[in-house]
């Protein structure tokens, strides 16, 4: 199905896509024909990016019309899933087969392909971003041909093809690492002093399988969420006061009530839509060793940040080897800002945040707001030149480019 000239926006409504035509193919063959015929084309997932990463003035392809498939390979501990499916649709099927994904993001509403292409993540000292679970990809190339890349078989190109910003082709399926299913219980500690979180960062964030700290910076305190795997030792750290009431109905169940991994690792239930898009988001990946400095830097401007902030979430991400991953070869702390939906008010504050975090090694999340110039962003990636060569190999005519990619990797 194709819709010419229809206005399409992202989830938050801060981006209106300029595509001349939006396609929603119902088969890989139909997708291949659309790609082969297009002059330029981009893929759109669930629209949870706040940047212009998916925008195009040419053709836009939605992948949620492709058949929903989840194929479990128990012998190799992998699941091959349709790229346009949301984690909320994929995870229960993997669980029903007796398996689990090691990690999930806070929102289960996001598509698998879009999440992996932008290095979206959950939290956990031992956990890589969602793209770190990718063991294989099927990609429709410029001529409509489907190519399969695998981690073990294509070591020279695979690390550049996972977090690829949609620039190498249209991904139709991803093969993900899985493991035996497990149970999780989550507890929350309130009114934890920020000095304790920053000063004892390793202890706090090592206290459970997945840990997040939420703050508005002005209060001087945080709420620390511990997501504990029941097959691992009990958390020993406890700060502030233990929450005795659960969160809103939109949140996944708390109060140490055990449940399957896919119902506890996200913060939100799939049937709920947090904020209904009434927000903007920015996020920065920093070297883990800079966590204390990052806390200090933002606390200095807490009175500036708080009036335009809903909440900040701090998480940890394990290093990976994916060329354009913001966690490439460094264990990271991520500082995420959920802003009010007022771009004019947010941008000057964001610029001030960047002025403090970028010198600490901050790399912005690909799918979120930043005012950093593209040349400064890409200069932070040691394998950028290798990715440029991959672009020339996979898409020499620039069919999958857009302004976002052109700014990062100028033609010529």
PDB file of N, CA and C in Angstrom, residues 36-134:
ATOM      1  N   UNK A  36      13.809  -1.130  -5.439  1.00  0.00           N
ATOM      2  CA  UNK A  36      14.449  -1.143  -6.762  1.00  0.00           C
ATOM      3  C   UNK A  36      13.981   0.028  -7.622  1.00  0.00           C
ATOM      4  N   UNK A  37      12.709   0.411  -7.478  1.00  0.00           N
ATOM      5  CA  UNK A  37      12.146   1.467  -8.318  1.00  0.00           C
ATOM      6  C   UNK A  37      12.418   2.874  -7.784  1.00  0.00           C
ATOM      7  N   UNK A  38      12.807   2.980  -6.526  1.00  0.00           N
ATOM      8  CA  UNK A  38      12.954   4.291  -5.896  1.00  0.00           C
ATOM      9  C   UNK A  38      14.267   4.958  -6.283  1.00  0.00           C
ATOM     10  N   UNK A  39      14.231   6.288  -6.326  1.00  0.00           N
ATOM     11  CA  UNK A  39      15.470   7.047  -6.508  1.00  0.00           C
ATOM     12  C   UNK A  39      16.209   7.170  -5.178  1.00  0.00           C
ATOM     13  N   UNK A  40      15.459   7.514  -4.143  1.00  0.00           N
ATOM     14  CA  UNK A  40      15.956   7.517  -2.768  1.00  0.00           C
ATOM     15  C   UNK A  40      14.840   6.987  -1.880  1.00  0.00           C
ATOM     16  N   UNK A  41      15.206   6.270  -0.815  1.00  0.00           N
ATOM     17  CA  UNK A  41      14.201   5.649   0.048  1.00  0.00           C
ATOM     18  C   UNK A  41      14.781   5.478   1.447  1.00  0.00           C
ATOM     19  N   UNK A  42      13.921   5.664   2.448  1.00  0.00           N
ATOM     20  CA  UNK A  42      14.304   5.463   3.847  1.00  0.00           C
ATOM     21  C   UNK A  42      13.252   4.597   4.517  1.00  0.00           C
ATOM     22  N   UNK A  43      13.664   3.906   5.586  1.00  0.00           N
ATOM     23  CA  UNK A  43      12.738   3.104   6.373  1.00  0.00           C
ATOM     24  C   UNK A  43      12.307   3.878   7.610  1.00  0.00           C
ATOM     25  N   UNK A  44      11.058   3.670   8.023  1.00  0.00           N
ATOM     26  CA  UNK A  44      10.517   4.275   9.235  1.00  0.00           C
ATOM     27  C   UNK A  44       9.992   3.172  10.133  1.00  0.00           C
ATOM     28  N   UNK A  45      10.437   3.177  11.397  1.00  0.00           N
ATOM     29  CA  UNK A  45       9.945   2.191  12.355  1.00  0.00           C
ATOM     30  C   UNK A  45       8.690   2.690  13.042  1.00  0.00           C
ATOM     31  N   UNK A  46       8.721   2.723  14.362  1.00  0.00           N
ATOM     32  CA  UNK A  46       7.550   3.175  15.118  1.00  0.00           C
ATOM     33  C   UNK A  46       7.584   4.679  15.369  1.00  0.00           C
ATOM     34  N   UNK A  47       8.583   5.368  14.845  1.00  0.00           N
ATOM     35  CA  UNK A  47       8.610   6.825  14.946  1.00  0.00           C
ATOM     36  C   UNK A  47       8.975   7.353  16.311  1.00  0.00           C
ATOM     37  N   UNK A  48       9.700   6.553  17.110  1.00  0.00           N
ATOM     38  CA  UNK A  48      10.077   7.007  18.449  1.00  0.00           C
ATOM     39  C   UNK A  48      11.393   7.782  18.465  1.00  0.00           C
ATOM     40  N   UNK A  49      11.947   8.083  17.320  1.00  0.00           N
ATOM     41  CA  UNK A  49      13.120   8.960  17.261  1.00  0.00           C
ATOM     42  C   UNK A  49      12.667  10.413  17.267  1.00  0.00           C
ATOM     43  N   UNK A  50      13.479  11.261  17.870  1.00  0.00           N
ATOM     44  CA  UNK A  50      13.186  12.692  17.963  1.00  0.00           C
ATOM     45  C   UNK A  50      14.062  13.500  17.012  1.00  0.00           C
ATOM     46  N   UNK A  51      15.037  12.846  16.407  1.00  0.00           N
ATOM     47  CA  UNK A  51      15.924  13.486  15.439  1.00  0.00           C
ATOM     48  C   UNK A  51      15.343  13.331  14.043  1.00  0.00           C
ATOM     49  N   UNK A  52      16.075  13.833  13.040  1.00  0.00           N
ATOM     50  CA  UNK A  52      15.639  13.737  11.640  1.00  0.00           C
ATOM     51  C   UNK A  52      16.214  12.503  10.949  1.00  0.00           C
ATOM     52  N   UNK A  53      16.579  11.501  11.720  1.00  0.00           N
ATOM     53  CA  UNK A  53      17.268  10.333  11.169  1.00  0.00           C
ATOM     54  C   UNK A  53      16.448   9.620  10.094  1.00  0.00           C
ATOM     55  N   UNK A  54      15.119   9.611  10.198  1.00  0.00           N
ATOM     56  CA  UNK A  54      14.290   8.883   9.223  1.00  0.00           C
ATOM     57  C   UNK A  54      13.689   9.783   8.153  1.00  0.00           C
ATOM     58  N   UNK A  55      13.887  11.091   8.252  1.00  0.00           N
ATOM     59  CA  UNK A  55      13.226  12.012   7.334  1.00  0.00           C
ATOM     60  C   UNK A  55      13.801  11.896   5.922  1.00  0.00           C
ATOM     61  N   UNK A  56      12.964  12.180   4.946  1.00  0.00           N
ATOM     62  CA  UNK A  56      13.396  12.164   3.550  1.00  0.00           C
ATOM     63  C   UNK A  56      12.396  12.958   2.719  1.00  0.00           C
ATOM     64  N   UNK A  57      12.868  13.512   1.631  1.00  0.00           N
ATOM     65  CA  UNK A  57      11.969  14.161   0.673  1.00  0.00           C
ATOM     66  C   UNK A  57      11.585  13.199  -0.437  1.00  0.00           C
ATOM     67  N   UNK A  58      12.078  11.988  -0.370  1.00  0.00           N
ATOM     68  CA  UNK A  58      11.790  10.971  -1.386  1.00  0.00           C
ATOM     69  C   UNK A  58      10.760   9.973  -0.840  1.00  0.00           C
ATOM     70  N   UNK A  59      11.043   8.677  -0.939  1.00  0.00           N
ATOM     71  CA  UNK A  59      10.095   7.657  -0.507  1.00  0.00           C
ATOM     72  C   UNK A  59      10.411   7.197   0.913  1.00  0.00           C
ATOM     73  N   UNK A  60       9.350   6.927   1.658  1.00  0.00           N
ATOM     74  CA  UNK A  60       9.469   6.421   3.021  1.00  0.00           C
ATOM     75  C   UNK A  60       8.757   5.075   3.075  1.00  0.00           C
ATOM     76  N   UNK A  61       9.380   4.096   3.740  1.00  0.00           N
ATOM     77  CA  UNK A  61       8.810   2.752   3.820  1.00  0.00           C
ATOM     78  C   UNK A  61       8.560   2.386   5.272  1.00  0.00           C
ATOM     79  N   UNK A  62       7.334   2.015   5.574  1.00  0.00           N
ATOM     80  CA  UNK A  62       7.005   1.486   6.905  1.00  0.00           C
ATOM     81  C   UNK A  62       7.084  -0.040   6.827  1.00  0.00           C
ATOM     82  N   UNK A  63       7.647  -0.656   7.856  1.00  0.00           N
ATOM     83  CA  UNK A  63       7.874  -2.100   7.830  1.00  0.00           C
ATOM     84  C   UNK A  63       6.863  -2.888   8.649  1.00  0.00           C
ATOM     85  N   UNK A  64       5.915  -2.202   9.288  1.00  0.00           N
ATOM     86  CA  UNK A  64       4.983  -2.917  10.158  1.00  0.00           C
ATOM     87  C   UNK A  64       3.905  -3.672   9.389  1.00  0.00           C
ATOM     88  N   UNK A  65       3.911  -3.566   8.054  1.00  0.00           N
ATOM     89  CA  UNK A  65       2.978  -4.352   7.259  1.00  0.00           C
ATOM     90  C   UNK A  65       3.522  -5.698   6.837  1.00  0.00           C
ATOM     91  N   UNK A  66       4.825  -5.922   7.052  1.00  0.00           N
ATOM     92  CA  UNK A  66       5.425  -7.212   6.706  1.00  0.00           C
ATOM     93  C   UNK A  66       4.902  -8.301   7.642  1.00  0.00           C
ATOM     94  N   UNK A  67       4.848  -9.552   7.189  1.00  0.00           N
ATOM     95  CA  UNK A  67       4.355 -10.629   8.055  1.00  0.00           C
ATOM     96  C   UNK A  67       5.122 -10.695   9.368  1.00  0.00           C
ATOM     97  N   UNK A  68       4.379 -10.847  10.468  1.00  0.00           N
ATOM     98  CA  UNK A  68       4.999 -10.929  11.790  1.00  0.00           C
ATOM     99  C   UNK A  68       5.491 -12.350  12.023  1.00  0.00           C
ATOM    100  N   UNK A  69       6.799 -12.515  12.023  1.00  0.00           N
ATOM    101  CA  UNK A  69       7.376 -13.852  12.195  1.00  0.00           C
ATOM    102  C   UNK A  69       8.430 -13.826  13.299  1.00  0.00           C
ATOM    103  N   UNK A  70       8.418 -14.861  14.119  1.00  0.00           N
ATOM    104  CA  UNK A  70       9.443 -15.085  15.134  1.00  0.00           C
ATOM    105  C   UNK A  70       9.850 -16.552  15.023  1.00  0.00           C
ATOM    106  N   UNK A  71      11.045 -16.802  14.511  1.00  0.00           N
ATOM    107  CA  UNK A  71      11.523 -18.161  14.280  1.00  0.00           C
ATOM    108  C   UNK A  71      12.612 -18.492  15.294  1.00  0.00           C
ATOM    109  N   UNK A  72      12.330 -19.446  16.164  1.00  0.00           N
ATOM    110  CA  UNK A  72      13.261 -19.825  17.223  1.00  0.00           C
ATOM    111  C   UNK A  72      14.195 -20.927  16.731  1.00  0.00           C
ATOM    112  N   UNK A  73      15.496 -20.720  16.914  1.00  0.00           N
ATOM    113  CA  UNK A  73      16.504 -21.742  16.649  1.00  0.00           C
ATOM    114  C   UNK A  73      17.111 -22.121  17.993  1.00  0.00           C
ATOM    115  N   UNK A  74      16.515 -23.131  18.627  1.00  0.00           N
ATOM    116  CA  UNK A  74      16.931 -23.505  19.980  1.00  0.00           C
ATOM    117  C   UNK A  74      18.364 -24.013  20.008  1.00  0.00           C
ATOM    118  N   UNK A  75      18.777 -24.715  18.955  1.00  0.00           N
ATOM    119  CA  UNK A  75      20.131 -25.274  18.934  1.00  0.00           C
ATOM    120  C   UNK A  75      21.191 -24.187  18.959  1.00  0.00           C
ATOM    121  N   UNK A  76      20.953 -23.082  18.247  1.00  0.00           N
ATOM    122  CA  UNK A  76      21.920 -21.996  18.183  1.00  0.00           C
ATOM    123  C   UNK A  76      21.576 -20.817  19.093  1.00  0.00           C
ATOM    124  N   UNK A  77      20.511 -20.968  19.862  1.00  0.00           N
ATOM    125  CA  UNK A  77      20.075 -19.934  20.813  1.00  0.00           C
ATOM    126  C   UNK A  77      19.887 -18.587  20.123  1.00  0.00           C
ATOM    127  N   UNK A  78      19.069 -18.592  19.063  1.00  0.00           N
ATOM    128  CA  UNK A  78      18.753 -17.364  18.348  1.00  0.00           C
ATOM    129  C   UNK A  78      17.268 -17.339  17.999  1.00  0.00           C
ATOM    130  N   UNK A  79      16.781 -16.136  17.754  1.00  0.00           N
ATOM    131  CA  UNK A  79      15.427 -15.941  17.242  1.00  0.00           C
ATOM    132  C   UNK A  79      15.515 -14.975  16.076  1.00  0.00           C
ATOM    133  N   UNK A  80      14.947 -15.335  14.941  1.00  0.00           N
ATOM    134  CA  UNK A  80      14.917 -14.459  13.774  1.00  0.00           C
ATOM    135  C   UNK A  80      13.540 -13.834  13.702  1.00  0.00           C
ATOM    136  N   UNK A  81      13.501 -12.490  13.715  1.00  0.00           N
ATOM    137  CA  UNK A  81      12.235 -11.779  13.836  1.00  0.00           C
ATOM    138  C   UNK A  81      12.080 -10.776  12.704  1.00  0.00           C
ATOM    139  N   UNK A  82      10.834 -10.476  12.353  1.00  0.00           N
ATOM    140  CA  UNK A  82      10.545  -9.466  11.342  1.00  0.00           C
ATOM    141  C   UNK A  82      10.931  -8.093  11.874  1.00  0.00           C
ATOM    142  N   UNK A  83      11.591  -7.315  11.034  1.00  0.00           N
ATOM    143  CA  UNK A  83      12.214  -6.064  11.469  1.00  0.00           C
ATOM    144  C   UNK A  83      11.224  -5.039  11.991  1.00  0.00           C
ATOM    145  N   UNK A  84      10.020  -5.006  11.439  1.00  0.00           N
ATOM    146  CA  UNK A  84       9.055  -3.987  11.822  1.00  0.00           C
ATOM    147  C   UNK A  84       8.268  -4.310  13.070  1.00  0.00           C
ATOM    148  N   UNK A  85       8.451  -5.493  13.636  1.00  0.00           N
ATOM    149  CA  UNK A  85       7.726  -5.857  14.847  1.00  0.00           C
ATOM    150  C   UNK A  85       8.247  -5.067  16.043  1.00  0.00           C
ATOM    151  N   UNK A  86       7.346  -4.802  16.980  1.00  0.00           N
ATOM    152  CA  UNK A  86       7.730  -4.143  18.216  1.00  0.00           C
ATOM    153  C   UNK A  86       8.218  -5.196  19.217  1.00  0.00           C
ATOM    154  N   UNK A  87       9.058  -4.770  20.152  1.00  0.00           N
ATOM    155  CA  UNK A  87       9.507  -5.701  21.186  1.00  0.00           C
ATOM    156  C   UNK A  87       8.324  -6.250  21.978  1.00  0.00           C
ATOM    157  N   UNK A  88       7.266  -5.464  22.127  1.00  0.00           N
ATOM    158  CA  UNK A  88       6.072  -5.935  22.829  1.00  0.00           C
ATOM    159  C   UNK A  88       5.416  -7.111  22.119  1.00  0.00           C
ATOM    160  N   UNK A  89       5.631  -7.230  20.825  1.00  0.00           N
ATOM    161  CA  UNK A  89       5.078  -8.337  20.048  1.00  0.00           C
ATOM    162  C   UNK A  89       6.047  -9.515  19.983  1.00  0.00           C
ATOM    163  N   UNK A  90       7.339  -9.205  19.969  1.00  0.00           N
ATOM    164  CA  UNK A  90       8.368 -10.249  19.845  1.00  0.00           C
ATOM    165  C   UNK A  90       8.601 -10.975  21.170  1.00  0.00           C
ATOM    166  N   UNK A  91       8.727 -10.215  22.251  1.00  0.00           N
ATOM    167  CA  UNK A  91       9.151 -10.785  23.529  1.00  0.00           C
ATOM    168  C   UNK A  91       8.231 -11.886  24.057  1.00  0.00           C
ATOM    169  N   UNK A  92       6.908 -11.705  24.051  1.00  0.00           N
ATOM    170  CA  UNK A  92       6.061 -12.799  24.570  1.00  0.00           C
ATOM    171  C   UNK A  92       6.210 -14.097  23.789  1.00  0.00           C
ATOM    172  N   UNK A  93       6.441 -13.998  22.473  1.00  0.00           N
ATOM    173  CA  UNK A  93       6.600 -15.221  21.669  1.00  0.00           C
ATOM    174  C   UNK A  93       7.912 -15.932  22.021  1.00  0.00           C
ATOM    175  N   UNK A  94       8.945 -15.161  22.248  1.00  0.00           N
ATOM    176  CA  UNK A  94      10.214 -15.765  22.659  1.00  0.00           C
ATOM    177  C   UNK A  94      10.061 -16.409  24.032  1.00  0.00           C
ATOM    178  N   UNK A  95       9.361 -15.733  24.946  1.00  0.00           N
ATOM    179  CA  UNK A  95       9.136 -16.278  26.292  1.00  0.00           C
ATOM    180  C   UNK A  95       8.326 -17.566  26.242  1.00  0.00           C
ATOM    181  N   UNK A  96       7.286 -17.575  25.410  1.00  0.00           N
ATOM    182  CA  UNK A  96       6.441 -18.768  25.303  1.00  0.00           C
ATOM    183  C   UNK A  96       7.225 -19.977  24.809  1.00  0.00           C
ATOM    184  N   UNK A  97       8.304 -19.729  24.058  1.00  0.00           N
ATOM    185  CA  UNK A  97       9.151 -20.821  23.570  1.00  0.00           C
ATOM    186  C   UNK A  97      10.194 -21.235  24.605  1.00  0.00           C
ATOM    187  N   UNK A  98      10.186 -20.567  25.773  1.00  0.00           N
ATOM    188  CA  UNK A  98      11.107 -20.931  26.842  1.00  0.00           C
ATOM    189  C   UNK A  98      12.408 -20.156  26.836  1.00  0.00           C
ATOM    190  N   UNK A  99      12.427 -19.037  26.116  1.00  0.00           N
ATOM    191  CA  UNK A  99      13.668 -18.269  25.984  1.00  0.00           C
ATOM    192  C   UNK A  99      13.444 -16.808  26.377  1.00  0.00           C
ATOM    193  N   UNK A 100      14.537 -16.041  26.358  1.00  0.00           N
ATOM    194  CA  UNK A 100      14.492 -14.628  26.726  1.00  0.00           C
ATOM    195  C   UNK A 100      15.520 -13.856  25.937  1.00  0.00           C
ATOM    196  N   UNK A 101      15.262 -12.571  25.751  1.00  0.00           N
ATOM    197  CA  UNK A 101      16.290 -11.613  25.355  1.00  0.00           C
ATOM    198  C   UNK A 101      16.964 -11.127  26.636  1.00  0.00           C
ATOM    199  N   UNK A 102      18.249 -10.894  26.573  1.00  0.00           N
ATOM    200  CA  UNK A 102      18.967 -10.493  27.776  1.00  0.00           C
ATOM    201  C   UNK A 102      18.578  -9.108  28.251  1.00  0.00           C
ATOM    202  N   UNK A 103      18.108  -8.256  27.339  1.00  0.00           N
ATOM    203  CA  UNK A 103      17.905  -6.861  27.679  1.00  0.00           C
ATOM    204  C   UNK A 103      16.714  -6.299  26.901  1.00  0.00           C
ATOM    205  N   UNK A 104      16.051  -5.329  27.479  1.00  0.00           N
ATOM    206  CA  UNK A 104      14.979  -4.600  26.817  1.00  0.00           C
ATOM    207  C   UNK A 104      15.091  -3.123  27.193  1.00  0.00           C
ATOM    208  N   UNK A 105      14.571  -2.258  26.329  1.00  0.00           N
ATOM    209  CA  UNK A 105      14.547  -0.829  26.627  1.00  0.00           C
ATOM    210  C   UNK A 105      13.381  -0.521  27.567  1.00  0.00           C
ATOM    211  N   UNK A 106      13.311   0.723  28.017  1.00  0.00           N
ATOM    212  CA  UNK A 106      12.249   1.091  28.950  1.00  0.00           C
ATOM    213  C   UNK A 106      10.882   1.049  28.293  1.00  0.00           C
ATOM    214  N   UNK A 107      10.834   1.282  26.976  1.00  0.00           N
ATOM    215  CA  UNK A 107       9.587   1.219  26.216  1.00  0.00           C
ATOM    216  C   UNK A 107       9.549  -0.048  25.370  1.00  0.00           C
ATOM    217  N   UNK A 108       8.544  -0.904  25.533  1.00  0.00           N
ATOM    218  CA  UNK A 108       8.434  -2.073  24.659  1.00  0.00           C
ATOM    219  C   UNK A 108       7.725  -1.754  23.345  1.00  0.00           C
ATOM    220  N   UNK A 109       7.328  -0.480  23.167  1.00  0.00           N
ATOM    221  CA  UNK A 109       6.538  -0.076  22.004  1.00  0.00           C
ATOM    222  C   UNK A 109       7.377   0.110  20.742  1.00  0.00           C
ATOM    223  N   UNK A 110       8.689   0.064  20.867  1.00  0.00           N
ATOM    224  CA  UNK A 110       9.580   0.429  19.764  1.00  0.00           C
ATOM    225  C   UNK A 110       9.895  -0.776  18.881  1.00  0.00           C
ATOM    226  N   UNK A 111      10.180  -0.511  17.607  1.00  0.00           N
ATOM    227  CA  UNK A 111      10.446  -1.593  16.665  1.00  0.00           C
ATOM    228  C   UNK A 111      11.855  -2.146  16.843  1.00  0.00           C
ATOM    229  N   UNK A 112      12.013  -3.403  16.510  1.00  0.00           N
ATOM    230  CA  UNK A 112      13.308  -4.066  16.670  1.00  0.00           C
ATOM    231  C   UNK A 112      14.346  -3.428  15.743  1.00  0.00           C
ATOM    232  N   UNK A 113      14.009  -3.242  14.469  1.00  0.00           N
ATOM    233  CA  UNK A 113      14.978  -2.714  13.515  1.00  0.00           C
ATOM    234  C   UNK A 113      15.378  -1.281  13.860  1.00  0.00           C
ATOM    235  N   UNK A 114      14.401  -0.441  14.172  1.00  0.00           N
ATOM    236  CA  UNK A 114      14.711   0.942  14.491  1.00  0.00           C
ATOM    237  C   UNK A 114      15.551   1.074  15.739  1.00  0.00           C
ATOM    238  N   UNK A 115      15.260   0.247  16.741  1.00  0.00           N
ATOM    239  CA  UNK A 115      16.022   0.283  17.989  1.00  0.00           C
ATOM    240  C   UNK A 115      17.475  -0.098  17.755  1.00  0.00           C
ATOM    241  N   UNK A 116      17.687  -1.155  16.987  1.00  0.00           N
ATOM    242  CA  UNK A 116      19.049  -1.635  16.758  1.00  0.00           C
ATOM    243  C   UNK A 116      19.835  -0.701  15.844  1.00  0.00           C
ATOM    244  N   UNK A 117      19.166  -0.088  14.871  1.00  0.00           N
ATOM    245  CA  UNK A 117      19.851   0.822  13.954  1.00  0.00           C
ATOM    246  C   UNK A 117      20.348   2.076  14.646  1.00  0.00           C
ATOM    247  N   UNK A 118      19.747   2.429  15.794  1.00  0.00           N
ATOM    248  CA  UNK A 118      20.115   3.647  16.515  1.00  0.00           C
ATOM    249  C   UNK A 118      20.821   3.373  17.833  1.00  0.00           C
ATOM    250  N   UNK A 119      21.103   2.109  18.139  1.00  0.00           N
ATOM    251  CA  UNK A 119      21.788   1.717  19.374  1.00  0.00           C
ATOM    252  C   UNK A 119      20.993   2.089  20.619  1.00  0.00           C
ATOM    253  N   UNK A 120      19.690   1.900  20.544  1.00  0.00           N
ATOM    254  CA  UNK A 120      18.827   2.099  21.707  1.00  0.00           C
ATOM    255  C   UNK A 120      19.122   1.004  22.735  1.00  0.00           C
ATOM    256  N   UNK A 121      18.871   1.277  24.003  1.00  0.00           N
ATOM    257  CA  UNK A 121      19.392   0.386  25.051  1.00  0.00           C
ATOM    258  C   UNK A 121      18.472   0.322  26.258  1.00  0.00           C
ATOM    259  N   UNK A 122      18.755  -0.646  27.116  1.00  0.00           N
ATOM    260  CA  UNK A 122      18.166  -0.708  28.442  1.00  0.00           C
ATOM    261  C   UNK A 122      19.220  -0.287  29.443  1.00  0.00           C
ATOM    262  N   UNK A 123      19.339  -1.051  30.546  1.00  0.00           N
ATOM    263  CA  UNK A 123      20.365  -0.727  31.536  1.00  0.00           C
ATOM    264  C   UNK A 123      20.898  -2.004  32.157  1.00  0.00           C
ATOM    265  N   UNK A 124      22.151  -1.955  32.571  1.00  0.00           N
ATOM    266  CA  UNK A 124      22.771  -3.085  33.244  1.00  0.00           C
ATOM    267  C   UNK A 124      24.259  -3.120  33.001  1.00  0.00           C
ATOM    268  N   UNK A 125      25.033  -3.255  34.068  1.00  0.00           N
ATOM    269  CA  UNK A 125      26.494  -3.269  33.932  1.00  0.00           C
ATOM    270  C   UNK A 125      26.985  -4.353  32.987  1.00  0.00           C
ATOM    271  N   UNK A 126      26.257  -5.459  32.902  1.00  0.00           N
ATOM    272  CA  UNK A 126      26.685  -6.582  32.058  1.00  0.00           C
ATOM    273  C   UNK A 126      25.966  -6.600  30.714  1.00  0.00           C
ATOM    274  N   UNK A 127      25.107  -5.605  30.466  1.00  0.00           N
ATOM    275  CA  UNK A 127      24.237  -5.657  29.297  1.00  0.00           C
ATOM    276  C   UNK A 127      24.624  -4.625  28.238  1.00  0.00           C
ATOM    277  N   UNK A 128      24.784  -5.118  27.002  1.00  0.00           N
ATOM    278  CA  UNK A 128      25.026  -4.222  25.869  1.00  0.00           C
ATOM    279  C   UNK A 128      23.710  -3.603  25.408  1.00  0.00           C
ATOM    280  N   UNK A 129      23.798  -2.655  24.501  1.00  0.00           N
ATOM    281  CA  UNK A 129      22.585  -2.087  23.922  1.00  0.00           C
ATOM    282  C   UNK A 129      21.835  -3.180  23.172  1.00  0.00           C
ATOM    283  N   UNK A 130      20.608  -2.882  22.741  1.00  0.00           N
ATOM    284  CA  UNK A 130      19.804  -3.883  22.046  1.00  0.00           C
ATOM    285  C   UNK A 130      20.493  -4.369  20.776  1.00  0.00           C
ATOM    286  N   UNK A 131      21.259  -3.498  20.124  1.00  0.00           N
ATOM    287  CA  UNK A 131      21.980  -3.896  18.911  1.00  0.00           C
ATOM    288  C   UNK A 131      23.056  -4.931  19.197  1.00  0.00           C
ATOM    289  N   UNK A 132      23.514  -5.003  20.433  1.00  0.00           N
ATOM    290  CA  UNK A 132      24.529  -5.993  20.787  1.00  0.00           C
ATOM    291  C   UNK A 132      24.028  -7.419  20.718  1.00  0.00           C
ATOM    292  N   UNK A 133      22.705  -7.595  20.711  1.00  0.00           N
ATOM    293  CA  UNK A 133      22.128  -8.941  20.628  1.00  0.00           C
ATOM    294  C   UNK A 133      21.989  -9.424  19.193  1.00  0.00           C
ATOM    295  N   UNK A 134      22.256  -8.555  18.220  1.00  0.00           N
ATOM    296  CA  UNK A 134      22.040  -8.927  16.826  1.00  0.00           C
ATOM    297  C   UNK A 134      23.144  -9.861  16.334  1.00  0.00           C
TER     298      UNK A 134
END
